Every structure is written in structure tokens, then in C-alpha cells.
XYZ file of C-alpha atoms in Angstrom:
562
model
C -28.407 0.255 -9.368
C -29.488 1.468 -12.770
C -27.133 3.006 -15.288
C -28.836 6.387 -14.843
C -28.153 6.387 -11.089
C -24.380 6.474 -11.508
C -22.517 9.743 -11.042
C -20.113 8.611 -13.774
C -19.479 5.615 -16.005
C -16.420 3.422 -16.337
C -15.192 1.594 -19.400
C -12.886 -1.431 -19.339
C -10.335 -0.383 -16.742
C -7.452 -2.093 -18.506
C -8.244 -0.713 -21.955
C -8.861 2.746 -20.492
C -5.628 3.005 -18.460
C -3.011 4.081 -20.967
C -0.445 4.427 -18.150
C -0.665 0.762 -17.163
C -0.697 -0.413 -20.780
C 2.237 1.762 -21.765
C 4.311 0.652 -18.797
C 3.672 -3.037 -19.445
C 4.565 -2.645 -23.099
C 7.880 -1.059 -22.122
C 9.038 -3.437 -19.387
C 7.639 -6.854 -20.328
C 9.015 -9.236 -22.952
C 6.511 -9.775 -25.741
C 5.705 -13.350 -24.714
C 5.010 -12.365 -21.089
C 2.870 -9.440 -22.189
C 0.856 -11.686 -24.501
C 0.408 -14.265 -21.749
C -1.016 -11.907 -19.122
C -3.026 -9.512 -21.332
C -6.182 -11.696 -21.590
C -6.598 -11.837 -17.808
C -6.023 -8.093 -17.533
C -8.644 -7.417 -20.193
C -11.114 -9.745 -18.475
C -10.560 -8.307 -15.001
C -10.666 -4.765 -16.402
C -14.151 -5.441 -17.784
C -15.360 -6.936 -14.478
C -13.978 -3.973 -12.530
C -15.803 -1.463 -14.718
C -19.132 -3.252 -14.895
C -20.068 -6.056 -12.502
C -17.970 -4.896 -9.560
C -18.698 -1.184 -9.984
C -22.431 -1.914 -10.077
C -22.083 -4.186 -7.046
C -20.126 -1.542 -5.128
C -22.868 1.022 -5.619
C -25.637 -1.446 -4.772
C -23.721 -2.662 -1.700
C -22.792 0.839 -0.539
C -24.731 0.851 2.735
C -23.746 -2.665 3.820
C -20.981 -3.274 6.343
C -19.591 -6.435 7.955
C -21.642 -7.743 10.879
C -20.448 -9.630 13.949
C -22.642 -12.300 15.522
C -21.035 -13.416 18.766
C -23.635 -15.980 19.894
C -25.911 -18.432 18.103
C -29.507 -19.182 19.046
C -28.429 -21.995 21.351
C -26.127 -19.696 23.322
C -22.861 -20.926 21.827
C -20.037 -18.455 21.203
C -19.496 -18.391 17.438
C -17.990 -14.951 16.635
C -19.207 -15.131 13.047
C -18.446 -12.169 10.802
C -20.726 -11.737 7.811
C -18.907 -10.009 4.991
C -20.404 -7.656 2.425
C -21.400 -8.834 -1.039
C -18.438 -7.075 -2.647
C -16.007 -8.830 -0.314
C -17.611 -12.206 -0.952
C -17.162 -11.693 -4.674
C -13.599 -10.443 -4.167
C -12.677 -13.635 -2.297
C -13.693 -15.604 -5.391
C -12.049 -13.382 -7.987
C -8.725 -13.030 -6.144
C -7.784 -16.725 -6.349
C -9.320 -17.225 -9.789
C -7.141 -14.475 -11.275
C -4.092 -15.356 -9.193
C -3.894 -12.030 -7.357
C -1.861 -13.797 -4.652
C -0.736 -16.870 -6.591
C 1.088 -15.162 -9.476
C 4.437 -14.363 -7.797
C 4.609 -17.752 -6.082
C 3.968 -19.694 -9.264
C 6.918 -17.861 -10.856
C 5.527 -18.510 -14.325
C 7.196 -15.323 -15.545
C 10.293 -15.271 -13.359
C 11.396 -11.781 -12.385
C 8.269 -10.347 -14.067
C 5.885 -12.309 -11.846
C 5.450 -9.466 -9.346
C 4.678 -7.060 -12.195
C 2.034 -9.524 -13.361
C 0.573 -9.662 -9.848
C 0.434 -5.932 -9.289
C -0.994 -5.253 -12.736
C -3.866 -7.526 -11.684
C -4.021 -5.798 -8.302
C -4.158 -2.405 -10.023
C -7.499 -3.427 -11.532
C -8.752 -5.473 -8.578
C -8.070 -2.969 -5.776
C -10.419 -0.035 -6.441
C -13.272 -2.352 -7.422
C -13.343 -4.401 -4.204
C -13.901 -2.021 -1.263
C -10.516 -2.301 0.452
C -10.331 -6.093 0.223
C -6.777 -5.313 -0.867
C -5.845 -4.885 2.796
C -6.576 -8.575 3.275
C -4.710 -9.453 0.081
C -1.685 -7.556 1.409
C -1.583 -9.436 4.703
C -2.185 -12.729 2.902
C 0.661 -12.046 0.490
C 2.973 -11.098 3.364
C 2.101 -14.291 5.232
C 2.695 -16.406 2.133
C 6.084 -14.802 1.613
C 7.070 -15.303 5.260
C 6.030 -18.948 5.361
C 7.661 -19.700 2.008
C 10.967 -18.313 3.283
C 10.992 -19.086 7.002
C 8.173 -21.518 7.750
C 8.626 -25.136 8.786
C 8.289 -27.921 6.253
C 4.891 -28.684 7.765
C 3.607 -25.125 7.228
C 5.005 -25.063 3.705
C 3.122 -28.277 2.984
C -0.159 -27.305 4.666
C -0.768 -23.538 4.879
C 1.215 -22.257 1.891
C -0.698 -24.185 -0.811
C -3.940 -22.693 0.525
C -2.597 -19.139 0.615
C -1.446 -19.389 -2.995
C -4.339 -21.457 -4.335
C -6.303 -20.504 -7.457
C -9.359 -22.386 -6.201
C -11.868 -20.220 -4.278
C -12.841 -23.263 -2.220
C -9.250 -23.977 -1.156
C -8.032 -20.372 -0.912
C -7.018 -19.087 2.521
C -6.563 -15.535 3.683
C -4.196 -14.464 6.451
C -3.946 -11.659 8.965
C -0.965 -10.012 10.596
C -1.695 -9.217 14.232
C 0.761 -6.783 15.756
C -0.993 -3.623 16.932
C -1.912 -3.303 20.602
C -3.408 -0.502 22.657
C 0.087 0.597 23.663
C 0.871 1.374 20.012
C 1.686 -0.093 16.628
C 5.134 0.979 15.457
C 6.927 0.615 18.805
C 7.129 -3.177 18.959
C 8.987 -3.081 22.272
C 5.674 -2.290 23.971
C 3.889 -5.461 22.863
C 2.243 -7.156 25.841
C 0.720 -10.278 24.269
C 2.470 -13.348 25.681
C 3.249 -16.702 24.120
C 3.523 -19.398 26.794
C 4.778 -22.931 26.320
C 2.291 -25.111 28.225
C 2.155 -28.918 28.187
C 4.069 -29.181 24.920
C 2.078 -26.461 23.120
C 2.649 -22.747 22.551
C -0.393 -20.653 23.487
C -1.175 -16.939 23.129
C -2.554 -14.652 25.844
C -3.386 -10.987 25.472
C -5.377 -8.448 23.492
C -4.751 -7.278 19.957
C -6.397 -3.886 19.743
C -6.523 -3.628 15.960
C -6.672 -6.558 13.548
C -7.797 -6.037 9.970
C -8.615 -9.659 9.226
C -10.182 -11.596 12.100
C -12.314 -13.471 9.563
C -9.179 -14.888 7.913
C -8.160 -18.547 8.085
C -4.879 -17.864 9.862
C -2.745 -15.065 11.241
C 0.889 -14.329 11.958
C 0.980 -12.903 15.475
C 3.780 -10.998 17.173
C 4.065 -11.858 20.852
C 6.481 -11.796 23.771
C 7.556 -15.362 24.596
C 7.482 -16.416 28.232
C 9.296 -17.223 30.433
C 11.630 -14.245 30.715
C 14.567 -16.323 29.449
C 13.670 -15.031 25.967
C 14.852 -11.521 25.143
C 13.186 -10.839 21.791
C 9.722 -11.099 20.276
C 8.362 -14.151 18.532
C 6.331 -14.486 15.356
C 3.689 -17.197 15.696
C 1.474 -19.020 13.226
C -2.097 -18.967 14.532
C -4.813 -21.055 12.846
C -8.083 -19.144 13.195
C -10.645 -21.262 11.433
C -10.651 -24.907 10.449
C -11.975 -26.295 7.196
C -15.368 -26.428 8.877
C -15.036 -22.665 9.517
C -15.241 -23.010 13.301
C -13.317 -20.529 15.419
C -10.132 -21.729 17.101
C -10.557 -22.128 20.861
C -8.877 -19.301 22.714
C -9.766 -16.580 20.170
C -12.551 -14.144 20.921
C -13.718 -11.222 18.797
C -14.529 -8.504 21.334
C -15.983 -6.111 18.780
C -15.776 -4.703 15.276
C -14.189 -1.266 15.215
C -16.167 1.691 13.903
C -13.708 3.423 11.583
C -13.882 6.665 9.646
C -13.111 4.885 6.387
C -12.401 1.410 5.029
C -15.673 0.476 6.693
C -16.078 -2.686 4.608
C -12.928 -4.018 6.275
C -13.854 -6.111 9.363
C -11.411 -4.370 11.692
C -11.642 -6.202 15.027
C -10.408 -6.169 18.570
C -9.268 -9.676 19.517
C -8.854 -11.359 22.891
C -6.406 -14.270 22.989
C -6.920 -16.668 25.876
C -4.738 -19.704 25.333
C -5.077 -19.921 21.552
C -2.837 -22.709 20.252
C -0.069 -21.541 17.920
C 3.392 -22.481 16.663
C 6.503 -20.306 16.253
C 7.950 -19.243 12.926
C 11.601 -19.999 13.607
C 13.117 -19.547 17.101
C 10.458 -18.121 19.451
C 12.456 -14.981 20.274
C 13.670 -14.075 16.773
C 10.381 -12.970 15.227
C 11.624 -9.456 14.593
C 14.018 -10.574 11.869
C 11.203 -12.325 10.004
C 9.175 -9.123 9.782
C 11.334 -7.293 7.243
C 10.100 -8.919 4.054
C 6.531 -9.190 5.355
C 6.516 -5.452 6.039
C 8.084 -4.700 2.641
C 5.282 -6.624 0.953
C 2.615 -4.795 2.974
C 4.108 -1.372 2.258
C 4.301 -2.147 -1.444
C 0.626 -3.089 -1.392
C -0.119 0.134 0.488
C 1.535 2.088 -2.324
C -0.357 0.195 -5.015
C -3.663 0.736 -3.174
C -2.873 4.458 -3.197
C -2.067 4.401 -6.913
C -5.146 2.348 -7.818
C -7.469 4.613 -5.844
C -5.999 7.703 -7.517
C -6.632 6.051 -10.865
C -10.257 5.212 -9.966
C -11.014 8.731 -8.743
C -9.520 10.352 -11.835
C -11.378 7.956 -14.145
C -14.701 8.856 -12.512
C -13.938 12.580 -12.496
C -12.888 12.508 -16.153
C -16.146 10.878 -17.246
C -18.168 13.286 -15.114
C -16.363 16.306 -16.572
C -17.243 15.226 -20.099
C -20.981 14.985 -19.392
C -21.374 17.835 -16.892
C -21.935 21.214 -18.536
C -21.538 24.680 -17.055
C -22.313 27.890 -18.869
C -22.954 26.049 -22.087
C -19.932 23.754 -22.405
C -18.636 20.559 -20.724
C -16.477 21.443 -17.734
C -13.547 19.451 -19.166
C -13.268 22.259 -21.757
C -12.820 24.908 -19.047
C -9.096 25.765 -18.927
C -8.878 25.817 -15.133
C -10.689 22.507 -14.710
C -8.572 20.909 -17.417
C -5.398 22.177 -15.759
C -6.531 20.806 -12.399
C -7.268 17.397 -13.879
C -3.937 17.380 -15.736
C -2.150 17.979 -12.434
C -3.960 15.050 -10.822
C -3.116 12.826 -13.773
C 0.565 13.792 -13.572
C 0.646 13.023 -9.856
C -0.983 9.643 -10.464
C 1.526 8.779 -13.190
C 4.497 9.723 -11.012
C 3.160 7.598 -8.174
C 2.495 4.721 -10.584
C 6.046 4.612 -11.947
C 7.609 4.950 -8.502
C 5.468 2.120 -7.115
C 6.081 -0.228 -10.023
C 9.814 0.409 -9.789
C 9.572 -1.053 -6.296
C 7.485 -3.931 -7.654
C 10.190 -4.665 -10.249
C 12.798 -4.969 -7.501
C 10.615 -7.333 -5.455
C 10.185 -9.538 -8.502
C 13.913 -9.629 -9.208
C 14.694 -10.554 -5.608
C 12.266 -13.458 -5.643
C 13.660 -14.680 -8.955
C 17.181 -14.564 -7.531
C 18.439 -11.878 -9.925
C 18.692 -8.874 -7.566
C 22.178 -7.405 -7.265
C 23.591 -6.146 -3.972
C 23.173 -2.553 -5.157
C 19.553 -3.241 -6.076
C 19.011 -4.806 -2.646
C 20.063 -1.468 -1.139
C 17.738 0.306 -3.569
C 14.816 -1.930 -2.551
C 15.340 -1.222 1.154
C 15.880 2.505 0.587
C 12.841 2.893 -1.658
C 10.262 1.012 0.417
C 9.503 3.622 3.134
C 9.836 6.496 0.668
C 7.408 4.938 -1.820
C 4.923 4.116 0.917
C 4.806 7.577 2.483
C 4.950 9.516 -0.806
C 2.121 7.679 -2.552
C -0.090 7.579 0.542
C 0.011 11.352 0.950
C -0.487 11.861 -2.768
C -3.585 9.640 -2.711
C -5.150 11.802 -0.001
C -4.330 14.975 -1.936
C -5.612 13.629 -5.263
C -8.882 12.177 -3.946
C -9.641 15.443 -2.155
C -9.365 17.231 -5.497
C -11.420 14.485 -7.158
C -14.249 15.096 -4.698
C -14.098 18.826 -5.456
C -14.159 18.112 -9.190
C -17.702 16.751 -8.758
C -18.902 19.888 -6.994
C -21.802 19.291 -4.621
C -22.396 15.847 -6.110
C -19.001 14.752 -4.825
C -20.128 15.463 -1.271
C -23.229 13.277 -1.594
C -22.860 9.760 -0.152
C -24.923 7.989 -2.809
C -22.322 8.805 -5.462
C -19.675 6.735 -3.654
C -17.122 9.567 -3.880
C -17.039 10.355 -0.120
C -16.285 6.688 0.639
C -13.429 6.795 -1.853
C -11.939 9.776 -0.069
C -12.402 8.321 3.421
C -10.843 5.015 2.432
C -7.561 6.518 1.260
C -7.076 8.224 4.638
C -6.160 4.799 6.006
C -3.114 4.657 3.743
C -0.847 7.199 5.493
C -1.547 5.354 8.769
C -1.441 1.645 7.925
C 2.019 0.022 8.111
C 3.547 3.161 9.638
C 2.421 6.780 9.673
C 4.080 9.412 7.516
C 6.204 10.542 10.462
C 7.291 6.981 11.245
C 8.090 6.249 7.591
C 10.037 9.516 7.314
C 12.194 8.580 10.290
C 12.690 5.071 8.880
C 13.774 6.595 5.565
C 16.134 8.967 7.373
C 17.678 6.111 9.337
C 17.956 3.852 6.283
C 19.614 6.455 4.077
C 22.273 7.111 6.681
C 23.537 3.551 6.259
C 26.445 2.869 3.986
C 25.404 2.314 0.382
C 21.711 3.172 0.593
C 21.874 6.828 -0.407
C 24.274 5.894 -3.190
C 21.720 3.375 -4.486
C 19.187 6.190 -4.918
C 21.815 8.400 -6.556
C 22.610 5.590 -8.997
C 18.904 5.252 -9.787
C 18.686 8.937 -10.681
C 21.811 8.612 -12.812
C 20.319 5.645 -14.685
C 17.247 7.715 -15.484
C 19.434 10.597 -16.632
C 21.472 8.326 -18.891
C 18.306 7.075 -20.599
C 17.083 10.577 -21.487
C 18.219 12.503 -24.568
C 15.355 14.898 -25.393
C 16.067 18.450 -24.141
C 12.743 18.894 -22.316
C 13.207 15.591 -20.540
C 16.847 16.277 -19.724
C 15.708 19.504 -18.086
C 13.181 17.571 -15.989
C 15.827 15.090 -14.845
C 18.116 17.994 -13.989
C 15.323 19.422 -11.853
C 14.937 16.068 -10.104
C 18.659 15.748 -9.470
C 18.886 19.312 -8.158
C 16.090 18.681 -5.656
C 17.713 15.405 -4.639
C 21.113 17.060 -4.134
C 19.507 19.836 -2.132
C 17.870 17.288 0.164
C 21.119 15.369 0.645
C 23.051 18.583 1.278
C 20.439 19.709 3.799
C 20.748 16.384 5.622
C 24.504 16.776 5.899
C 24.327 20.416 7.034
C 21.508 19.824 9.518
C 23.364 16.902 11.092
C 26.453 19.082 11.566
C 24.393 21.721 13.356
C 22.620 19.279 15.643
C 22.453 15.467 15.525
C 18.678 15.497 16.073
C 17.887 18.410 13.773
C 17.152 16.262 10.683
C 14.219 14.638 12.499
C 12.263 17.888 12.378
C 12.556 18.018 8.589
C 12.333 14.297 7.932
C 8.944 14.518 6.199
C 10.068 17.230 3.806
C 13.312 15.369 3.169
C 11.517 12.101 2.359
C 8.860 13.750 0.187
C 11.533 15.619 -1.786
C 13.437 12.381 -2.397
C 10.229 10.571 -3.380
C 9.029 13.255 -5.786
C 12.486 13.660 -7.326
C 12.507 9.951 -8.092
C 8.981 10.150 -9.500
C 10.006 12.940 -11.867
C 13.122 11.100 -13.010
C 11.206 7.863 -13.612
C 8.497 9.753 -15.521
C 11.174 11.275 -17.748
C 12.791 7.914 -18.385
C 9.464 6.414 -19.426
C 8.596 9.459 -21.547
C 11.820 9.044 -23.529
C 10.735 5.525 -24.483
C 7.152 6.663 -25.117
C 8.316 9.349 -27.564
C 9.516 6.643 -29.942
C 6.500 4.364 -29.502
C 3.454 6.434 -28.569
C 4.068 10.112 -29.302
C 4.626 13.119 -27.089
C 1.822 12.840 -24.512
C 4.175 11.539 -21.791
C 6.454 14.555 -22.249
C 3.566 16.869 -21.373
C 2.947 14.791 -18.224
C 6.580 15.219 -17.196
C 6.442 18.976 -17.712
C 3.216 19.243 -15.736
C 4.635 17.186 -12.867
C 7.804 19.291 -12.735
C 5.802 22.522 -12.756
C 4.004 21.509 -9.557
C 7.255 21.772 -7.596
C 9.094 18.884 -5.985
C 11.602 20.508 -3.597
C 10.176 20.729 -0.079
C 13.549 21.434 1.513
C 14.573 24.732 -0.078
C 11.897 27.000 1.496
C 12.872 25.925 5.044
C 16.442 24.827 4.600
C 17.827 26.334 7.823
C 14.629 26.295 9.846
C 14.826 22.866 11.463
C 18.029 23.218 13.481
C 16.995 26.730 14.591
C 13.532 25.541 15.664
C 14.977 22.589 17.563
C 17.274 24.908 19.515
C 14.394 27.269 20.316
C 12.107 24.444 21.423
C 14.648 23.319 23.984
C 14.563 26.690 25.753
C 10.928 27.738 25.545
C 7.434 26.329 25.211
C 6.565 25.515 21.612
C 3.683 27.021 19.712
C 2.107 23.573 19.455
C 2.097 23.146 23.242
C 0.729 26.643 23.774
């Protein structure tokens, strides 16, 4: 596609992202920053030029499934798009998966990884979904896999060689549902000295991967729990494992470059990760990795949309002046930028904790903080990405609604984020359950207090006070609602979780702005003020509604049912 055909231009996406650069300057030691900057600069240039051009040229292409070859043999070959093929070369070359496993930078290795991912994600048509499942599989095998798997599969998953690099899927979802694992029907049977899988996985995002971790119910009935099984999908010769059939590629609203498949398992050979009925306990870290990736995908897509809209607003004129000079348009864009920056700092706070855990330097209090933050970060950023990209589309006017600009695809893609790895409702209930455990709510309180202690400027202190007030209001509501009715908090769980998430975003923005004042000037203070002005307390307007509504719904038909 020619330069003139683009709706907007992009410059080097590392140089142009002052938020990423400022954050890295604050948190990284000078030697680590110097070590990773060249790769970030290189990948930022590729994302803005080669990959952006390729995305637009490849816009109409989607993965294709060929089930049979000319000789009538079942092959189930999935042909990926050109962007995905390029992504599967760049990911290992830049260490998008390898970085945290190499531990070259200790506790900062996850920051290194997700800084790379921040540039890689929006330029590669949702290939990040596959990176997320690959990362989760690598983490699971490195911690819980057998010596054989650590010696065979793990080096491929973390390889920097495109020829040796493996990708991995996580196959859990069935037609009965995704979050309720008790309803999984796929069976793992031990037959003639070999575990084999039988059943149908209704939704798999990576059937073209080299391997998968599959959740299944072990037979016979002597096993009570679920098992997590290592399933080789393709050999070095790229042939499909016997017993795996791709029934079809799903036709999705968005993320259409992702080869989402329905899989039939008919005796596919596999091996258990740990005891065959204790798979549930191996899911925790894998899910934490996936939800962190989900948050970073949300953040990266917000960044891409804003970057495109900003360039467009500088070149598009209305009534004689560029639209960026119109006060209302500028205010709208400033609000989107503030939301992006809040989501960025919240997500990278989670990334910091992951890196410390893997380097062995995470305290017990920080372990509570990691577990408490994960569902809140996932649900908050996912919803913000949908809200921001909707405004980005509107910022382009009619052009934003035209498919050949690529903006509609951007908006459709982010709608996968509130669904993948747990819907907003599911994540809200997980957050509610987690924060009721001893120590977890206190970990979030301590985080707010740390932010407050770092802030001295009056405007920023006021912002932190606003964050703490919203947080206290949410906690007080939870206590009061529980006293009125044990189930009442469930009705307000979304508003509770969003209030907690946005309060943390505001506090983290203020903490960063205090540092930025001394090193970069006052821009970050304006971001904090803009974020605070948008309102973060979703509890106050309906504080006593939830218990009342629950009581009414038990005695009469609800409006929703009517």
C-alpha cells in the first residue's frame, strides 16, 4: 500500500511513546536501560513502517484451513496470514518470549519482555494471543514439567531461533462453558501404557501451534480432579499428531487473523503435567501470565489507536484549521491519553511483580498484591480499551467507519479482551472473592499508601487523596453490603472492581508524575488532573442500590426478565 493510501502515518513507535520511555527511565537501572534500548528502537521502527505497511496490505487475508490434500489424506493444514508469518520470525528474534526465561536482567526481565510486547502487539494482528499462551506454557513447564519436558519442549518455547521456536496453545474451553471448569467433558484415558485424550474443545486459539496444554477429566472415576496434559500437536516435520482433528475455523466478529478452531480429540497421545488429577493447581500462574498479556494487549491497542488518531487530527482540517486545534477535539484526545497512561502504569505495576517473583525477590505482601491485582488489572484495562478505541474510531469521523483504513478492525479486535481469560463479570467476582481473603485487601491499601508517601506536590497529593477516598468508599460499601445480605456485593461487583482499578491507576499516575516533575517537566501532572476529572468512583451513585435490588428481585420478576 502506498504512503498516500494510509489514513494516518506512524513514526518510530518507541521514540514516539513518551509514556513507555519515561516509565523505563524511572524504573530501570541505567545499565539495563542501555542494554535493552537498541532492540526497542529497532522494533519500534519495524512496527511503524514494515509491519504497519504489511498490516494494511494484508488486511483482507484470513487464515485458511485445508483439511484434505489432493491424494485424499487428512492434513488439517492452516495457512496463516503474511503478518502472522512475519510475527513468528520477529517474536523469537527479539526475545518476546525468551527474555524473562533468560533472566539476563533479573527482576527487570519481565519489564524488558513487556516493553518489547508493547511495540510488537499492535503491529502483528493479534498474534499476541499466541504469544500469551506460549508464555503461559513455558512458565508452567519450567515450574511443574518433568525433566524430559524441560529438556525437550522448554528450549523450543524460549528459543531465539525462528527455525527452532515453538508456539503453544492452552485448550480449556468447551461448549458447556469456559470459566466453569467443573463442566469439562474431555476425558484423558490411560490405555496400554499411554495417556490419550477424547472429546471436543469448542474454542482453541492456537490449533496451528506445536503443542498445547489441555485440561481434561482423567478416567477412570478414581480421579476426583482435573488433569493438565502436555499434547504435542505437530512434529518437526509439521505433520499433525494422530488423534487431533480440526473440525473448522471459527468465524469471529474480531481477531479474525487468529486461527480460532474447534478441535476433536480422538485418542491423541499426551502426558500429564504432574499428578493426573491435580491440574487445577497448575493453572494459577499460567492464568496470571495470560491475564497480564490481556492487559498489555489492551494497553498496546489503546496506544496504537491514539497514535493514529493524533496524526490524523494534525493533518485533517475543518473550518480552516487542523482538528487537533479545536478545543473539544483536543479535550477528547487528552482524555483518551490519560486513560491510556493510567492503564499503562497499572499494567506495568503487575509486570514488575511478575518479574520480582520469577527472580525470587517477591515478598509475601507483594505476593498478595500480585494475586489481588491480576483480575482487577485484566478487567479494568479490557473495558478501557473498548471505550478508548470506540472514541478513536469517532475521532476519524466517517473515515473511521471505512474498512480500508484498518480502524474498524482495531475496534473489533479489542472486543475480544473483556471476554478472553474471563469476562468482566467473572473477573469482578474473582476480585471480590480474592479481596475477602486475609491480607489481600491490605496489600492494595499498602500500595495506595506507598504512592501517597512518594507524592509531595499539592496537585498530586490532591489526586492521591481522591484515589484513596474512592478506594475507601468501595471498601466501606463492600462491608455494608455484606452486612445487609451476604450475596448483595455480587450485584455491584463490577462497579466495585472498576473503582478499585481506577483508584490504583490514579495513584500510580500521581506517583510517576512526582518523579517526572524533577526529570521531564509538568506534562505528567496535567495527565493526572485530566484522569481525576473523568471520575473514578463507580460506587457512590448507587451505594445502597444493590442490596435493595437483590431483595426486590427475590420477590418479583426483574426488569431484565420482563
